[in-house]
PDB file of C-alpha atoms in Angstrom:
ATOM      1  CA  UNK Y  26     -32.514 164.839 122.071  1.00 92.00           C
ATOM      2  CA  UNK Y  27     -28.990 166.638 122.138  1.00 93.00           C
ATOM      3  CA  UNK Y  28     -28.858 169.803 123.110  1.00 95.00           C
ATOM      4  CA  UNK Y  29     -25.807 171.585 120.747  1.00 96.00           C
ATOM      5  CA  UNK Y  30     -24.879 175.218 121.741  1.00 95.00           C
ATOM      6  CA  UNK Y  31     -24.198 177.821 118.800  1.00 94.00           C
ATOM      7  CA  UNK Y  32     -21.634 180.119 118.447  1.00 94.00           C
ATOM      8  CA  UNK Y  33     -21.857 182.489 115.012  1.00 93.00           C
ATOM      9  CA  UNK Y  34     -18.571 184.316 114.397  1.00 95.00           C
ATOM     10  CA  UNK Y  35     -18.128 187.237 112.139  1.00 95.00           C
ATOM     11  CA  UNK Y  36     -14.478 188.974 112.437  1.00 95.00           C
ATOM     12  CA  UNK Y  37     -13.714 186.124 114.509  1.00 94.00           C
ATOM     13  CA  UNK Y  38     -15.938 187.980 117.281  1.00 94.00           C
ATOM     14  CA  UNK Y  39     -18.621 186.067 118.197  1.00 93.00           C
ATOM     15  CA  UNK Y  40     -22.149 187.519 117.470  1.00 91.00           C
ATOM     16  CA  UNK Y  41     -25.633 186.959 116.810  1.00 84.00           C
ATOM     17  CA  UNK Y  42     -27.712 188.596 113.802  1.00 77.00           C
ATOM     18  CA  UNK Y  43     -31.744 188.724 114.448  1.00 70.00           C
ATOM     19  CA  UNK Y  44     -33.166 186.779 111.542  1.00 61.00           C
ATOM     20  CA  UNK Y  45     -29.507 186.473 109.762  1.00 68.00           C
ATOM     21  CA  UNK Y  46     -29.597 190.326 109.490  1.00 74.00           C
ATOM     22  CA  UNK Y  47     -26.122 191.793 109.112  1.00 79.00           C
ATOM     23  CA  UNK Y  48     -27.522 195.270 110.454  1.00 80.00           C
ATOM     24  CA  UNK Y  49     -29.016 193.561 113.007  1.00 80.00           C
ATOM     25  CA  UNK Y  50     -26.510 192.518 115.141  1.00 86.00           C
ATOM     26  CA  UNK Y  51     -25.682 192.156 118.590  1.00 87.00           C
ATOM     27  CA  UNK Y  52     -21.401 191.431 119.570  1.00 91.00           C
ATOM     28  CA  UNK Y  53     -20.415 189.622 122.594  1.00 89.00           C
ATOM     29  CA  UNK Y  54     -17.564 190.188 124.626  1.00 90.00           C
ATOM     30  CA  UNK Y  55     -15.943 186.652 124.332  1.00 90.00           C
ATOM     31  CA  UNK Y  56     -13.958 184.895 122.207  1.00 93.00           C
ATOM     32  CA  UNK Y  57     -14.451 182.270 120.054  1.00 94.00           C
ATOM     33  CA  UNK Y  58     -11.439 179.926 121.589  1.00 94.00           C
ATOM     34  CA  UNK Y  59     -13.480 181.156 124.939  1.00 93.00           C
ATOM     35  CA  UNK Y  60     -16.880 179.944 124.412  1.00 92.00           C
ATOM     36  CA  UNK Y  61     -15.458 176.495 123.177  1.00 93.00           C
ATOM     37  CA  UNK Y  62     -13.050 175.936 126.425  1.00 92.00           C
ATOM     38  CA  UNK Y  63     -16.281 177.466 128.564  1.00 90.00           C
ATOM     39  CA  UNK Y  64     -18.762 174.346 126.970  1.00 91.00           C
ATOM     40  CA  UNK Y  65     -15.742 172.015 126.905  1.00 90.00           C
ATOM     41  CA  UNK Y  66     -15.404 172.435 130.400  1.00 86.00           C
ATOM     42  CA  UNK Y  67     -18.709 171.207 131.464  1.00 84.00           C
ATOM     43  CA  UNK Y  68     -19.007 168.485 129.332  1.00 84.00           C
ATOM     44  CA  UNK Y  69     -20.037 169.688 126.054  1.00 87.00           C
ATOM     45  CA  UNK Y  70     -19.106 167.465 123.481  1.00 90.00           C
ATOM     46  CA  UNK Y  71     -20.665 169.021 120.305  1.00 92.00           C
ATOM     47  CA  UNK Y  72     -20.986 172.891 119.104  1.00 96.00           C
ATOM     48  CA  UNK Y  73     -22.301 174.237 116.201  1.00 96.00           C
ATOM     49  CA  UNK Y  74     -20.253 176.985 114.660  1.00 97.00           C
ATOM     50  CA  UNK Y  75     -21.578 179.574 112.266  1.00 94.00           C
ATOM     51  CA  UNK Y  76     -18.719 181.702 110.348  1.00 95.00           C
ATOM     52  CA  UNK Y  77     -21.074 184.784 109.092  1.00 93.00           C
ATOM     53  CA  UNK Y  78     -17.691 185.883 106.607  1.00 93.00           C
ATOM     54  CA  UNK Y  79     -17.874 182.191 104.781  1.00 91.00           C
ATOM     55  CA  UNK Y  80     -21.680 182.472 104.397  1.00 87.00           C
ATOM     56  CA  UNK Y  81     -20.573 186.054 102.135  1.00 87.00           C
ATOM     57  CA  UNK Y  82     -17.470 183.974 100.776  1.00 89.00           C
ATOM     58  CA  UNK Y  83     -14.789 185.026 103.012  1.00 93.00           C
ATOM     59  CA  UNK Y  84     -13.050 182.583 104.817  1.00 93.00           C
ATOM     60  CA  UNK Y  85     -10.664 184.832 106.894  1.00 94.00           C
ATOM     61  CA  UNK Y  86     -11.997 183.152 109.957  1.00 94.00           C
ATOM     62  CA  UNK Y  87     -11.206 179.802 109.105  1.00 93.00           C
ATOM     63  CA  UNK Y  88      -7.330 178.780 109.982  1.00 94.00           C
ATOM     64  CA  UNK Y  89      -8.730 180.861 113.095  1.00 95.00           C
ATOM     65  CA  UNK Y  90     -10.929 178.346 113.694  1.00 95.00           C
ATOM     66  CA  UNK Y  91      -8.864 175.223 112.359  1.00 95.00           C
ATOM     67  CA  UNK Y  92      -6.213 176.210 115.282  1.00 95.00           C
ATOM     68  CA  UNK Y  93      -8.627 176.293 117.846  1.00 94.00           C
ATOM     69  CA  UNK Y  94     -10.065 172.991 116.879  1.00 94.00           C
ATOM     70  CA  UNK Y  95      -6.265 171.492 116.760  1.00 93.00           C
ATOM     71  CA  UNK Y  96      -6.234 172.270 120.600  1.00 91.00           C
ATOM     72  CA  UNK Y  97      -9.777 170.985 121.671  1.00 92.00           C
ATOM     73  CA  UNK Y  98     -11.449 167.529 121.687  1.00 91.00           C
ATOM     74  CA  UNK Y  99     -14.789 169.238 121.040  1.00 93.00           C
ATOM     75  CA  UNK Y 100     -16.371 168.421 117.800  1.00 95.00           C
ATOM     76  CA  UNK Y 101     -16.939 170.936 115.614  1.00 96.00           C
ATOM     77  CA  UNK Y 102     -20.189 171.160 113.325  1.00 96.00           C
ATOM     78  CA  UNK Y 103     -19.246 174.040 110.768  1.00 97.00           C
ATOM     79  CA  UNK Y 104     -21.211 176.082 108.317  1.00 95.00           C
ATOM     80  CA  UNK Y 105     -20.695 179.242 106.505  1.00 92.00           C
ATOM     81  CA  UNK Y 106     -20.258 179.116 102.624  1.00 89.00           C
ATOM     82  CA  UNK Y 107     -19.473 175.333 102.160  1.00 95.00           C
ATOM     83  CA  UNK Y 108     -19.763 175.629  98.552  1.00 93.00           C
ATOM     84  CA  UNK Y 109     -17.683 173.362  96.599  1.00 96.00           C
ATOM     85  CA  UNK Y 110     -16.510 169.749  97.257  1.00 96.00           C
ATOM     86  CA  UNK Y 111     -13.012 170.904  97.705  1.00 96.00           C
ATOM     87  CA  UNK Y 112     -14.175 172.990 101.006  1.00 96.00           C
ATOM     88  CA  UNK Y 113     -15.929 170.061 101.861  1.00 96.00           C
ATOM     89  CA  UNK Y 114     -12.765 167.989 101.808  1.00 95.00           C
ATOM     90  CA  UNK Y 115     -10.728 170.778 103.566  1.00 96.00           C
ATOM     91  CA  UNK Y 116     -12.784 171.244 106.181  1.00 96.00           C
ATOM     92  CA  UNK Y 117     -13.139 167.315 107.070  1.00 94.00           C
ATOM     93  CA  UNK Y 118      -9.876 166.909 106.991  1.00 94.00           C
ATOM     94  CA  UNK Y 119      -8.555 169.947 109.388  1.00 95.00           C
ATOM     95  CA  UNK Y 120     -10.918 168.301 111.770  1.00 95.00           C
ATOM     96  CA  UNK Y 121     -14.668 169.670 111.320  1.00 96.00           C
ATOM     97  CA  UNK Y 122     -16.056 166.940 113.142  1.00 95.00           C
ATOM     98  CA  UNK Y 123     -19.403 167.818 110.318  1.00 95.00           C
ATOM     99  CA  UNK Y 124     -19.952 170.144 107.817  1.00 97.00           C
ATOM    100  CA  UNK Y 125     -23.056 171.604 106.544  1.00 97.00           C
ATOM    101  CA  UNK Y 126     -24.115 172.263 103.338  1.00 97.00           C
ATOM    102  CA  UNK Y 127     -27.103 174.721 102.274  1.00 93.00           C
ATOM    103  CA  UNK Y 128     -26.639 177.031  99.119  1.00 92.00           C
ATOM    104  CA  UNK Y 129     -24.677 175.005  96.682  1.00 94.00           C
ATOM    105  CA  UNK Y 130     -26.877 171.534  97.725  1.00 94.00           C
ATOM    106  CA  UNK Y 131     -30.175 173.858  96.983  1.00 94.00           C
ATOM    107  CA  UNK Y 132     -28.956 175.353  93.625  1.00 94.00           C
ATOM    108  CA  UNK Y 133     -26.671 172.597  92.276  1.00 95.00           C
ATOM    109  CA  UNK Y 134     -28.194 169.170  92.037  1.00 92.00           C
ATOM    110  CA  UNK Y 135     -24.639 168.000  90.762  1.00 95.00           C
ATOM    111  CA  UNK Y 136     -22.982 168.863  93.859  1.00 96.00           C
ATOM    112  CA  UNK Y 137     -25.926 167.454  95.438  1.00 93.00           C
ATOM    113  CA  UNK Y 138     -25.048 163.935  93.184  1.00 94.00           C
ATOM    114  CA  UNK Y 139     -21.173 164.507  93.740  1.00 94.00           C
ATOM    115  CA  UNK Y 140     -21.375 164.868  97.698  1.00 94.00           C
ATOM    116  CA  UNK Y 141     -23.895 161.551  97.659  1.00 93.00           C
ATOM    117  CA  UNK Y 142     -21.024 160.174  95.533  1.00 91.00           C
ATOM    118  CA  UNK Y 143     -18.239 160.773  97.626  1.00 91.00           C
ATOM    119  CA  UNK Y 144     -19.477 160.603 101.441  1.00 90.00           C
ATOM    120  CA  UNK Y 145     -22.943 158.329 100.906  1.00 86.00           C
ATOM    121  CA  UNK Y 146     -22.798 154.673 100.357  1.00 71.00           C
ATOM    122  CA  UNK Y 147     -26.235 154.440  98.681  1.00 56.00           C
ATOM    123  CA  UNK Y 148     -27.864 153.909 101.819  1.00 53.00           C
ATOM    124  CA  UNK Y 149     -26.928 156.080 104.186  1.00 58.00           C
ATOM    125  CA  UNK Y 150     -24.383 159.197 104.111  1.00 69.00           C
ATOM    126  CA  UNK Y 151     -21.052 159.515 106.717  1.00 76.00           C
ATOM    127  CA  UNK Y 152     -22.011 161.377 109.930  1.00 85.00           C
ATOM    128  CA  UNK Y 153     -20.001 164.334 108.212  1.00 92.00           C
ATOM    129  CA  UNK Y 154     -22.301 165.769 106.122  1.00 95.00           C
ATOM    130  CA  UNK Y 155     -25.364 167.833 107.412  1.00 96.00           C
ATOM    131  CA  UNK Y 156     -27.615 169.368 104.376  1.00 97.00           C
ATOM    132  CA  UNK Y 157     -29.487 172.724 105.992  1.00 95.00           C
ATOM    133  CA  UNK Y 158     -32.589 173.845 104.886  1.00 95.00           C
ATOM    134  CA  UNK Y 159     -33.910 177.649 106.171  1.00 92.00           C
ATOM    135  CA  UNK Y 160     -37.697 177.585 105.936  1.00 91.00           C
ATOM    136  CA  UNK Y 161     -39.725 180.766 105.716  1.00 89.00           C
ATOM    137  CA  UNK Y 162     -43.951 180.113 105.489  1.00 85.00           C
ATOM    138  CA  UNK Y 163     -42.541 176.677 104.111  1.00 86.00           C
ATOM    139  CA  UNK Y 164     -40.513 178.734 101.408  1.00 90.00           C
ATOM    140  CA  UNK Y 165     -36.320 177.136 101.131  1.00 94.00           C
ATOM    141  CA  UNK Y 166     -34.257 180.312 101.713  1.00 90.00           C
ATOM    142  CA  UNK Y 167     -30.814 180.414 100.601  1.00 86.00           C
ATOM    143  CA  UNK Y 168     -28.102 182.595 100.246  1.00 83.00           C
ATOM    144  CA  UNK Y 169     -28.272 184.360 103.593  1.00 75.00           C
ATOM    145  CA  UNK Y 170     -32.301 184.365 103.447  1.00 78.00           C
ATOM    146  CA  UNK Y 171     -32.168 186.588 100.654  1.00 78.00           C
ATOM    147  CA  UNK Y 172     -32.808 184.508  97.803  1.00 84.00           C
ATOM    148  CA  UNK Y 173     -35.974 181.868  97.576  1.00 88.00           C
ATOM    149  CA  UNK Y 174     -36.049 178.131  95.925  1.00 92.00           C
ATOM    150  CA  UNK Y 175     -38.517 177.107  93.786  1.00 93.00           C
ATOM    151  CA  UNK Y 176     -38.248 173.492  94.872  1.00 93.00           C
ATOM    152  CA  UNK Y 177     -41.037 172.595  97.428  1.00 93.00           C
ATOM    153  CA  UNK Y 178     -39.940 171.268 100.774  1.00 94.00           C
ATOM    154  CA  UNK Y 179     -41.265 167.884 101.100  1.00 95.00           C
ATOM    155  CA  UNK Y 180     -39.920 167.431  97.695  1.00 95.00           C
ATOM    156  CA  UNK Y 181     -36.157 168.382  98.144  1.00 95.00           C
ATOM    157  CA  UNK Y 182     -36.307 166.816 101.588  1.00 95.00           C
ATOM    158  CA  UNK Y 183     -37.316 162.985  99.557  1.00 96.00           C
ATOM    159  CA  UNK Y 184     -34.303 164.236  96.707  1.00 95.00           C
ATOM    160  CA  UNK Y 185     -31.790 163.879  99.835  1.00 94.00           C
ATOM    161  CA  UNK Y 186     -32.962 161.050 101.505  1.00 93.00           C
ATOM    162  CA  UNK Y 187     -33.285 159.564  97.975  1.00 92.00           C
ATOM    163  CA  UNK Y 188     -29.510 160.253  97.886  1.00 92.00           C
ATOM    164  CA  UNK Y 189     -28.491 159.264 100.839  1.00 92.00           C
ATOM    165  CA  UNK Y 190     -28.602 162.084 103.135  1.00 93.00           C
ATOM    166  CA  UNK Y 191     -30.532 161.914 106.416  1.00 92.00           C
ATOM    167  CA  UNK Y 192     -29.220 164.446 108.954  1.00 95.00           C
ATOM    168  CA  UNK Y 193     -31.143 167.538 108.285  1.00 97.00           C
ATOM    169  CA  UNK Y 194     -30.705 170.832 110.011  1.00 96.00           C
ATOM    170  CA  UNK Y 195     -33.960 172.912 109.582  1.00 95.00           C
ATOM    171  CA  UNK Y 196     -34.151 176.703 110.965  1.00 90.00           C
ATOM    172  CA  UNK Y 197     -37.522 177.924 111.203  1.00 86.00           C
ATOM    173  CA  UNK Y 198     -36.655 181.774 109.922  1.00 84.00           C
ATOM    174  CA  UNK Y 199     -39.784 182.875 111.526  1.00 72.00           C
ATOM    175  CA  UNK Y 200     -38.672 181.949 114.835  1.00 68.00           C
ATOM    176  CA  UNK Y 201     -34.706 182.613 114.760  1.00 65.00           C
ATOM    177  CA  UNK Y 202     -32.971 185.032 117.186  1.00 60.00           C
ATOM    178  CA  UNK Y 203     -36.308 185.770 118.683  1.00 58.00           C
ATOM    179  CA  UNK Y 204     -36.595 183.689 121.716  1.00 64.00           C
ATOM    180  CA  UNK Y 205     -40.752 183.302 121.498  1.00 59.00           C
ATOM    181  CA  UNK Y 206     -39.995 179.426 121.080  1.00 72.00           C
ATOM    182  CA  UNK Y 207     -39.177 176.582 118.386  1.00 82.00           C
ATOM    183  CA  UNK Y 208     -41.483 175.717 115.246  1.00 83.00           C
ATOM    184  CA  UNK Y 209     -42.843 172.532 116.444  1.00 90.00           C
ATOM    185  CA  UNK Y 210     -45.135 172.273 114.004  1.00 90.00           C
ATOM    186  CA  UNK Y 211     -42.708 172.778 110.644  1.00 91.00           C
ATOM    187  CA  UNK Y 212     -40.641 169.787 112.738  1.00 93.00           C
ATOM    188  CA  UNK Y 213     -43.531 167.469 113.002  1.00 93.00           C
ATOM    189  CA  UNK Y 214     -44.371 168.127 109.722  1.00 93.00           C
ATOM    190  CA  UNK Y 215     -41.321 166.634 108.318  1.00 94.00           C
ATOM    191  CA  UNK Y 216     -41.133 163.786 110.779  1.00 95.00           C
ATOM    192  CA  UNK Y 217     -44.660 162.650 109.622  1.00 94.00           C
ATOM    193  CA  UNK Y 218     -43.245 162.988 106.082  1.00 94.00           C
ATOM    194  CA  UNK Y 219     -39.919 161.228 106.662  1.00 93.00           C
ATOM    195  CA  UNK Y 220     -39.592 159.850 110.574  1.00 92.00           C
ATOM    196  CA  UNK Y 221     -36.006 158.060 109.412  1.00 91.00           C
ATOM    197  CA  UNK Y 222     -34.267 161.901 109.195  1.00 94.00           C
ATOM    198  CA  UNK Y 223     -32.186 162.937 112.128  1.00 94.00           C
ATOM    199  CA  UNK Y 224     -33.378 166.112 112.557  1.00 96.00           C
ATOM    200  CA  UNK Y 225     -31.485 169.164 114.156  1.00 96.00           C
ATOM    201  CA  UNK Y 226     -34.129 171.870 115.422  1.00 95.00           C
ATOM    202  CA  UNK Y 227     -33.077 175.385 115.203  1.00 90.00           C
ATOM    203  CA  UNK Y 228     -34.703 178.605 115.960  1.00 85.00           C
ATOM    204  CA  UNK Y 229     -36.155 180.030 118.849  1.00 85.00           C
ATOM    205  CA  UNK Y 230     -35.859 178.743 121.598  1.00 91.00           C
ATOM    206  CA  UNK Y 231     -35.729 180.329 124.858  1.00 90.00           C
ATOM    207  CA  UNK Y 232     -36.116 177.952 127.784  1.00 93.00           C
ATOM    208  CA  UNK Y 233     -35.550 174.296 128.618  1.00 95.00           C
ATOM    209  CA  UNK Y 234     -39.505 174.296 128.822  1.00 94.00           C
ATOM    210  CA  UNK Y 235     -39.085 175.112 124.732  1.00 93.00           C
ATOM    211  CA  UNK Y 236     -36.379 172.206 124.646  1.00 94.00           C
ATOM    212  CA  UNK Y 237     -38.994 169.928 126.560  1.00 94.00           C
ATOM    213  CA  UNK Y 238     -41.172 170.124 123.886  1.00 92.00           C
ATOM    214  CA  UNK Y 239     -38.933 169.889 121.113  1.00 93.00           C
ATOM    215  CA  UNK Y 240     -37.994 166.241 123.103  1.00 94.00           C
ATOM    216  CA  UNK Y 241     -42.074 164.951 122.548  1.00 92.00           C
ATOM    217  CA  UNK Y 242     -41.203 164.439 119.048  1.00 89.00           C
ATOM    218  CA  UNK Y 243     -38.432 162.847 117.252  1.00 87.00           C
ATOM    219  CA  UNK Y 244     -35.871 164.890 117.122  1.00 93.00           C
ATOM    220  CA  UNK Y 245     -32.375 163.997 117.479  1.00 94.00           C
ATOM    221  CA  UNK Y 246     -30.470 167.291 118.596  1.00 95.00           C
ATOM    222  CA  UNK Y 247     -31.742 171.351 118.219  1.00 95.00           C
ATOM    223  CA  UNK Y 248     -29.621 174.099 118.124  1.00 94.00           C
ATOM    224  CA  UNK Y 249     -29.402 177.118 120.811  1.00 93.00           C
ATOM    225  CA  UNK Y 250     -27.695 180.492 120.631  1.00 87.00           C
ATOM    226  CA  UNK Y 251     -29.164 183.208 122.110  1.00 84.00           C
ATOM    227  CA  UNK Y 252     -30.707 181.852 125.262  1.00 89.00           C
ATOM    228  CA  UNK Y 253     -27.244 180.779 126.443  1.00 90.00           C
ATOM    229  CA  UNK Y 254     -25.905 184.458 125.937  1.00 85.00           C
ATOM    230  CA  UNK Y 255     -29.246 185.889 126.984  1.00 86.00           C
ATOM    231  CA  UNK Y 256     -29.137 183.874 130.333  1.00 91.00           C
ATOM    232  CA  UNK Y 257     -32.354 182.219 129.435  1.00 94.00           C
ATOM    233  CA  UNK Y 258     -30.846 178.494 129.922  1.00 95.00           C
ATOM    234  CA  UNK Y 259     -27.835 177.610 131.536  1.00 94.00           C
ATOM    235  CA  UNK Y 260     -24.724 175.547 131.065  1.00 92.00           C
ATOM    236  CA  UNK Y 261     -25.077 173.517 133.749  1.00 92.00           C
ATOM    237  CA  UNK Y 262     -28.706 173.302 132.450  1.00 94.00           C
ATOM    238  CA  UNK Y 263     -27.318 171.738 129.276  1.00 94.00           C
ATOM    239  CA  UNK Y 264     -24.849 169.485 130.557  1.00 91.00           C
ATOM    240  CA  UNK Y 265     -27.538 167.836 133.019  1.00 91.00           C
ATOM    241  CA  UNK Y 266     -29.646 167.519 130.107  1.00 93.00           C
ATOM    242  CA  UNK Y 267     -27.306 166.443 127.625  1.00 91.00           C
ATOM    243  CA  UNK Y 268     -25.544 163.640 130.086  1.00 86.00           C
ATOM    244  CA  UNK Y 269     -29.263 161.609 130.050  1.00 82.00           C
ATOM    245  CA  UNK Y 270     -29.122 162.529 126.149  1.00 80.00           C
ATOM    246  CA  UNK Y 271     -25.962 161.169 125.128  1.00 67.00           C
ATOM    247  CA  UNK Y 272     -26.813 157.550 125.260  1.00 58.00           C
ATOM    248  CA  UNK Y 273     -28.821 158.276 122.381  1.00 55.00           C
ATOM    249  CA  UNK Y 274     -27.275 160.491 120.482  1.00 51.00           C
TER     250      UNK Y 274
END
């Protein structure tokens, strides 16, 4: 398992919001370009970048970010209001090493069929796309977290694969920005279900004990934010960890 650290911008200051609250939100004093070069620099090869203005449908942040990623060898997984397949397109092709799609491939089943069209082969989709699915209790939250899907989990999970797609990033809301450890058992749950999804664990964690037991199970890579900023693990933590990892990642 990968270990891939997260940066969410918003004003093109880097933040983090407490269960994707807006008015909960905590600013740190360091730059985007920063916190890239900082990872780069001991040997992080992957970051997952969160622009809070796309998620809302401004994308004043982005030739900010396109710039940076012109002058780094990093690669760049991007979400934030990927809503259309022309964004998707854009976003590839200025260098987004992958992009992730949530709202539009929960509410939309033709950009679901379009995106399957264009990046999967029938089989298997290109290492591009990511499809992210927020779980609250189980419940698909979208939009933010404000706004609920009817479609069951298991069920939308076997519509992607059934497309095509296979990398999967799942936050477990209950556990985000909270540091009292991942949702190992919403995780295991899908893996029983489907154990040919690459699965990206986000949400909660707060040690490398927590990342330990994420690495029992099948998980290809998990996501961490606030235990970086907080201290809680370190970067030399994650490049010891993530030098074993790579071989299988």
């Amino acid at each position: 398992m990968y270990i891939i650290p997260a940066i969410d911008i918003l004003d093109k200051k880097v933040v983090r919001l407490r269960e994707g609250k807006y008015d909960d939100i905590t600013t740190y004093d360091i730059s985007l370009e920063e916190m890239i070069e900082k990872y780069q620099s001991n040997g992080t090869e992957f970051v997952h970048v969160i622009d809070l203005n796309g998620a809302k449908g401004d994308f004043s942040n982005q030739q900010y970010l396109f710039d940076i990623i012109k002058k780094t060898d990093m690669k760049v997984q991007y979400g934030g209001g990927v809503r259309s397949i022309e964004k998707v397109k854009e976003l590839i092709d200025a260098g987004v090493h992958r992009v992730i799609v949530g709202t539009q491939a929960i509410t939309n089943p033709e950009f679901l069929d379009e995106l399957s069209h264009l990046y999967c082969n029938g089989i298997k989709c290109s290492d591009h796309i990511v499809v992210a699915i927020d779980v609250l209790d189980e419940v698909i939250k979208y939009s933010g977290w404000m706004e609920s899907s009817p479609l069951k989990l298991i069920d939308y999970i076997d519509r992607c694969l059934g497309l095509g797609f296979f990398r999967f990033l799942c936050t477990d809301i209950n556990k985000d920005g909270k540091l009292g450890g991942a949702g190992i058992d919403l995780y295991k749950k899908l893996l029983d279900h489907s154990p040919i999804i690459k699965l990206i664990a986000s949400g909660g964690i707060s040690s490398m004990d927590d990342i330990k037991a994420l690495d029992e199970f099948r998980i290809e890579a998990c996501v961490v934010g606030k235990a970086i900023y907080e201290d809680r693990i370190s970067i030399e933590e994650i490049k010891e960890w993530n030098l074993r990892a790579l071989i299988n990642f």
